[in-house]
Each structure stands twice: as C-alpha cells, then as structure tokens.
Short mmCIF file of C-alpha atoms and ligand atoms in Angstrom, two decimals:
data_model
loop_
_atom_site.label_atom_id
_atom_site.label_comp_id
_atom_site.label_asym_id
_atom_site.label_seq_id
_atom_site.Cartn_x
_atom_site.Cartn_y
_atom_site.Cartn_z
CA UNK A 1 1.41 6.28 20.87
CA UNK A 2 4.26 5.40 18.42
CA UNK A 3 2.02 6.87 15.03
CA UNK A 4 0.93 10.00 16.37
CA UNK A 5 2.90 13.52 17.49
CA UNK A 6 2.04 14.78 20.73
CA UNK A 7 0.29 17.78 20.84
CA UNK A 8 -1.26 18.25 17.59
CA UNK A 9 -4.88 17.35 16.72
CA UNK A 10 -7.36 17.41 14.76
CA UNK A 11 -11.12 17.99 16.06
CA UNK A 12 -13.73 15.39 14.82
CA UNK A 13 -17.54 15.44 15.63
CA UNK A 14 -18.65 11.68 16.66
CA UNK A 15 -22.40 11.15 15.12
CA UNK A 16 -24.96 11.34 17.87
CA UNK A 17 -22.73 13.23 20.37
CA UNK A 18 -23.07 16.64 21.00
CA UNK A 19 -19.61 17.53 21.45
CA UNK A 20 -16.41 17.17 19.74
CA UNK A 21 -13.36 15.13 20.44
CA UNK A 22 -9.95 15.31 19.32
CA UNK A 23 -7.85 12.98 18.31
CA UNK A 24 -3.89 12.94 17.28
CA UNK A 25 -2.59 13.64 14.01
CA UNK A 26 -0.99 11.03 11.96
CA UNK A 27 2.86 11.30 12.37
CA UNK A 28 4.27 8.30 9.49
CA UNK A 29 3.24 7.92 6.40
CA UNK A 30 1.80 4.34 6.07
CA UNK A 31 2.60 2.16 3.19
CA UNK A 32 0.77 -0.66 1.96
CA UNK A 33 2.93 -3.09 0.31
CA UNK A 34 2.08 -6.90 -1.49
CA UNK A 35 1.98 -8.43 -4.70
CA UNK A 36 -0.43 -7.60 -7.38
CA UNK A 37 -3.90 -8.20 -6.89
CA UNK A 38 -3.68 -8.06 -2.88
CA UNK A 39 -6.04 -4.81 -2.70
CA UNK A 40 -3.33 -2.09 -1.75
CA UNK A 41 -5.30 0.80 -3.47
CA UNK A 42 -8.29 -0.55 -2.75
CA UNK A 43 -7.90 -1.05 1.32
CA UNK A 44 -5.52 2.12 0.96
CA UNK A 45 -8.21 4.58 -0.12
CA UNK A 46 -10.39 3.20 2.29
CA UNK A 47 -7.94 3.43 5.13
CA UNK A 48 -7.22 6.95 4.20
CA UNK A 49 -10.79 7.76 4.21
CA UNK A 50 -10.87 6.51 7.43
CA UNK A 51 -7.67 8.44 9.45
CA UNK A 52 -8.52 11.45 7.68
CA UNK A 53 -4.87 11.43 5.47
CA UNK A 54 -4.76 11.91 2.04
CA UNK A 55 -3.99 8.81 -0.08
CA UNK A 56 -1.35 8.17 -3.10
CA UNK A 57 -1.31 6.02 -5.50
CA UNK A 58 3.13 5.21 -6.37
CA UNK A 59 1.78 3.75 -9.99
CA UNK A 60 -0.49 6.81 -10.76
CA UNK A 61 1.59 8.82 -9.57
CA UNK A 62 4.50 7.41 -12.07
CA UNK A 63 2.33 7.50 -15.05
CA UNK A 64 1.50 11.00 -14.16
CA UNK A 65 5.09 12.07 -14.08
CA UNK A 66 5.96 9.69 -16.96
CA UNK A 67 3.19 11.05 -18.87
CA UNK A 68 2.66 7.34 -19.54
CA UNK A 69 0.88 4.35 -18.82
CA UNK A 70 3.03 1.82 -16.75
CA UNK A 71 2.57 -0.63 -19.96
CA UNK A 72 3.96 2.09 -22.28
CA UNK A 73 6.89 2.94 -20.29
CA UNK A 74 7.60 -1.27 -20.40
CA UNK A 75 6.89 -1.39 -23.80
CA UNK A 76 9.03 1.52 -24.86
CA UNK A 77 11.95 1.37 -21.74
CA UNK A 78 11.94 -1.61 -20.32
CA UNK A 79 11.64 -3.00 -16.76
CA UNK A 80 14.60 -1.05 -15.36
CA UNK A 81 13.92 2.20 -16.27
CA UNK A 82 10.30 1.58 -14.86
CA UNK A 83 11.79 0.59 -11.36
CA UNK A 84 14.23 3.42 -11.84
CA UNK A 85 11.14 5.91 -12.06
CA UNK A 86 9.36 3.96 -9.35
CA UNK A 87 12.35 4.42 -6.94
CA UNK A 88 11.89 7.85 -7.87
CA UNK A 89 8.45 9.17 -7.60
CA UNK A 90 8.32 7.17 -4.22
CA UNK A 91 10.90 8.82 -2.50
CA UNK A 92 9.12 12.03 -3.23
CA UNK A 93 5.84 10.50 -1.66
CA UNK A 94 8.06 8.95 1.33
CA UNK A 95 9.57 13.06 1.92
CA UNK A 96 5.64 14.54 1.34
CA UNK A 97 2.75 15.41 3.55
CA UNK A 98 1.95 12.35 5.77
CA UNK A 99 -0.81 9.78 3.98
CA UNK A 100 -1.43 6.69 3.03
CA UNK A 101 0.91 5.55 0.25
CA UNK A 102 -0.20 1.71 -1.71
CA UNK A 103 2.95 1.26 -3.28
CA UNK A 104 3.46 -0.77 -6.53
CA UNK A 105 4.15 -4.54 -5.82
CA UNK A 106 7.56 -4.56 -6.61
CA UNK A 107 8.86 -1.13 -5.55
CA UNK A 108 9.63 -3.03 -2.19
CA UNK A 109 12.11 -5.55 -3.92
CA UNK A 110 14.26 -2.17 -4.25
CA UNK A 111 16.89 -1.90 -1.21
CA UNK A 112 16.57 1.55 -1.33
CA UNK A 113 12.57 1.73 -1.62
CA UNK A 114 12.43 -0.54 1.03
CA UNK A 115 15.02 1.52 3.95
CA UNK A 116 13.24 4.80 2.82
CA UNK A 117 9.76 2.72 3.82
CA UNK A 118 11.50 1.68 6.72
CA UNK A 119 12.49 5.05 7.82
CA UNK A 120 9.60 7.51 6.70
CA UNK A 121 6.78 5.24 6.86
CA UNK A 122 4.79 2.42 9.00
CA UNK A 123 4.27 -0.73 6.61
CA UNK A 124 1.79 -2.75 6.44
CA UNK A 125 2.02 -6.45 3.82
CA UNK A 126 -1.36 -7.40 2.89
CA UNK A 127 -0.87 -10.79 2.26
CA UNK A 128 -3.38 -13.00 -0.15
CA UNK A 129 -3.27 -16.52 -1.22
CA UNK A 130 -2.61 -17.51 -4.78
CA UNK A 131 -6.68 -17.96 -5.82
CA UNK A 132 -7.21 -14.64 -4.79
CA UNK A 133 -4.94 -12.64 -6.12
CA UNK A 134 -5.59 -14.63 -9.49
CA UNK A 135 -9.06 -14.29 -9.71
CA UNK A 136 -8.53 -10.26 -8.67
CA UNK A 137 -5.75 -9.60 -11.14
CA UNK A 138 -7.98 -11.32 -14.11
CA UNK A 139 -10.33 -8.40 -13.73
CA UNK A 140 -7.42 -6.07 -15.05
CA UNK A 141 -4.87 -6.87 -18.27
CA UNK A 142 -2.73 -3.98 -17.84
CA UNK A 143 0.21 -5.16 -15.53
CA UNK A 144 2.98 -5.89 -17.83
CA UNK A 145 4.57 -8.65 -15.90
CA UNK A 146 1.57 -11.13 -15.93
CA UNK A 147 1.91 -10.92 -19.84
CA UNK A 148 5.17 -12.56 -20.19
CA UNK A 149 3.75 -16.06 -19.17
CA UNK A 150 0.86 -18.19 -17.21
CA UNK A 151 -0.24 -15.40 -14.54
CA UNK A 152 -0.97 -18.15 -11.88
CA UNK A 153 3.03 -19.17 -12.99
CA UNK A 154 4.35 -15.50 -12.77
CA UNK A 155 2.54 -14.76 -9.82
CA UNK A 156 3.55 -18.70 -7.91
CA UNK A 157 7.20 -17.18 -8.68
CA UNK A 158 7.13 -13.85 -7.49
CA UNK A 159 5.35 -14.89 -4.55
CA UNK A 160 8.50 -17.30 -3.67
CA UNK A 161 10.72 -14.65 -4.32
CA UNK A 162 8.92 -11.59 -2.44
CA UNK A 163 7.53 -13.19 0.45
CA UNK A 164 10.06 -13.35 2.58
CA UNK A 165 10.58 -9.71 1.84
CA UNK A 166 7.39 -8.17 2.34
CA UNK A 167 7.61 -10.20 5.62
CA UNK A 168 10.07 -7.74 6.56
CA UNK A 169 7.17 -4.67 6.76
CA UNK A 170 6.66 -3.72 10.25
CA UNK A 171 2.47 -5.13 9.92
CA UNK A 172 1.34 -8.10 8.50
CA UNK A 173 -2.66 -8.25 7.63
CA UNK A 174 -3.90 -11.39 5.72
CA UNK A 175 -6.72 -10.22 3.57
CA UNK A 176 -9.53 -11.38 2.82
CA UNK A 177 -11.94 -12.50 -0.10
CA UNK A 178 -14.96 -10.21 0.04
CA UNK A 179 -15.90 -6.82 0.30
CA UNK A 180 -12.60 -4.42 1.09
CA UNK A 181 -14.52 -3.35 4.11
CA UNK A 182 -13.64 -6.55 5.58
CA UNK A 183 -10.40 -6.55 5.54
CA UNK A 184 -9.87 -3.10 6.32
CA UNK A 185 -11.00 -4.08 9.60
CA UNK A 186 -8.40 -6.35 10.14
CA UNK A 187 -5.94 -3.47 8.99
CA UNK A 188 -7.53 -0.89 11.75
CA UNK A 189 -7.30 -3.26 14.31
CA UNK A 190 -3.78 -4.29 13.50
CA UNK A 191 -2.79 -0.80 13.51
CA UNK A 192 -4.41 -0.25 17.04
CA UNK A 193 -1.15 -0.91 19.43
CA UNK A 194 0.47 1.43 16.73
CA UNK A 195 -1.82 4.24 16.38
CA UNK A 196 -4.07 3.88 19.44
CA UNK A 197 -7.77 2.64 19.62
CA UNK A 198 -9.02 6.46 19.44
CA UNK A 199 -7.29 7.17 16.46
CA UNK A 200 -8.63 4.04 14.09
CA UNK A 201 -12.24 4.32 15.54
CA UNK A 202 -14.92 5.64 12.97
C1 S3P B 1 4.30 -4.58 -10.42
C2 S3P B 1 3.11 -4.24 -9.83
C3 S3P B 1 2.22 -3.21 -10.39
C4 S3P B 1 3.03 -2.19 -11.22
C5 S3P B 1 3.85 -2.90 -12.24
C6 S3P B 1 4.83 -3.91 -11.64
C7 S3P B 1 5.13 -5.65 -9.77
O1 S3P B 1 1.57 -2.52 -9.33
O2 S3P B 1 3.83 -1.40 -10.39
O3 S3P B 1 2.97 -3.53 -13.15
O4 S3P B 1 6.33 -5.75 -10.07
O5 S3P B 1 4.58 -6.40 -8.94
P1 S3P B 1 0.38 -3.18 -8.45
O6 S3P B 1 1.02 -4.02 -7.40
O7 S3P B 1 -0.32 -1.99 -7.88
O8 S3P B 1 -0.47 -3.95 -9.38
#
C-alpha cells in the first residue's frame, strides 16, 4: 500500500481477540488542509488517535516558536511576517517524525508550503459549506483575518479564492455538521485505497 513501508510494524492487540496483529507503520505525514472553521485540529487529533501517529498543530506550533499568540504576531508584524513564520515552522513539521499535521488555513496558499505538502505528506481538504464554517468559527474570536470585515464576507472571499487550491490536495473529504466522529469516518474510509483497510480499522 502507497502510505505504509514494507516491513516495519507495529503490534496492536484487537479487543476480544486473544492474539495480536500487526499492522504497517505510517510512511507520509498526512496533512489536513481547509479554511477556518472546517475541523482540521479537531478531525486531526482524532485521526491521529486513531493510526497511532503523533499529531501537530502548524498554529501552536508557531505561537510556540514565536512565543506569541497568532493575533499578537498580526498585531505587532503583520500578515507577512506571520506567513513567513508559518512557511517556516511547517517545513520543520513536513522534515519531522511522520504524524498527522492540521495545517493553518492559509499556509496552503504558499507555493512553497504547498510542493513541500506535496512531496513529504498525503493531503487531505476537508471541505465545509459556508453555514458551517460560520457558525464553527463564531465559537472562537481569535483569528485575525475574520476581524477585518463581515466573517460570512471574509470567509465567501477566501473560499473563492482557495478552493480551487485546496482542490489540488491529493484527498478530498466533505465534512460534516455533527459530532467530529462523523466525519472522521468519512476521512478513514477515504484514506482506505491509500493506507489499506487494516491500517484505518479501530
Ligand atoms: C488563517 C487560519 C488560521 C491561522 C491564521 C490565518 C487563514 O488557522 O493560521 O489565523 O489564513 O486562513 P486555522 O485554519 O487553523 O483557523
């Protein structure tokens, strides 16, 4: 299978069997990209949880080596050196351990983001509709972009400009409103004919 290296595995004890059976380790990192509000660190825990990979975070992982919250580093830098830092921090996560990366939503935008993706990592667009991701990023006020105007304006534009960009990942999963669980379900089983029916099985 395309995900997995041959020959190394990792044992795993199936509830309500007596013995043990292995199953491949993960080979690519696997990146969950979409606009704000889609669920990539929500799913992406979830999915990590579930292939036994660690999981990252890019925009904690940028305010941890900013030493900043993504609004201060707007607030005091500006936009570009925030998508400088992004481009950054994840090319270091694209070069570490294998895991499940949810990237920021517009680290993809980036040329260069998006051919390290390309090359390092298996991606996966969760896609939402417009009431959705509204009504999920309302819950939060700290994304800096959805401050300069009408969030259901900002987030109507960015959708016509990234679209057809996340369309390029190599996965698309539309997700869907209700518990993650859900729609990590649709991820697994999108990820079978890359990873195997074995390896995305609880
Ligand atoms: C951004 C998305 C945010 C964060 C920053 C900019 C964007 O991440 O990186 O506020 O340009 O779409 P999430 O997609 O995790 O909210």
């Amino acid at each position: 299978m395309l995900g997995w290296v041959h020959g190394e595995t990792a044992t795993v004890y199936r509830r309500g069997m007596g013995d043990s059976m292995t199953v491949p380790s993960l080979r690519k990192t696997i990146a969950l990209v979409g606009l704000m509000g889609a669920g990539k660190s929500s799913i992406g825990r979830r999915l990590a949880q579930r292939l036994k990979v660690p999981f990252a975070d890019a925009d904690t992982e940028i305010e941890a080596a900013a030493g900043a919250t993504i609004e201060e580093i707007f607030e005091r830098h500006g936009e570009a050196a925030f998508r400088e830092g992004e481009r950054r921090v994840i090319a270091r996560l694209l070069e570490g351990p294998v895991q499940v990366l949810a990237t920021g939503g517009g680290s993809f935008m980036d040329p260069v983001t998006r051919a390290l993706i390309r090359e390092h990592a298996l991606s996966i667009w969760l896609r939402a509709d417009l009431d959705l991701l509204l009504s999920r990023v309302s819950r939060r006020s700290n994304r800096p972009l959805l401050k300069a105007g009408d969030p259901r304006a900002v987030l109507e534009r960015l959708m016509a400009e990234r679209h057809p960009v996340y369309a390029e990942a190599d996965i698309t999963v539309d997700t869907l409103d209700g518990p993650p669980d859900a729609t990590l379900e649709r991820v697994l089983t999108a990820l079978v004919p890359y990873l195997g029916a074995e390896a995305v099985a609880s």
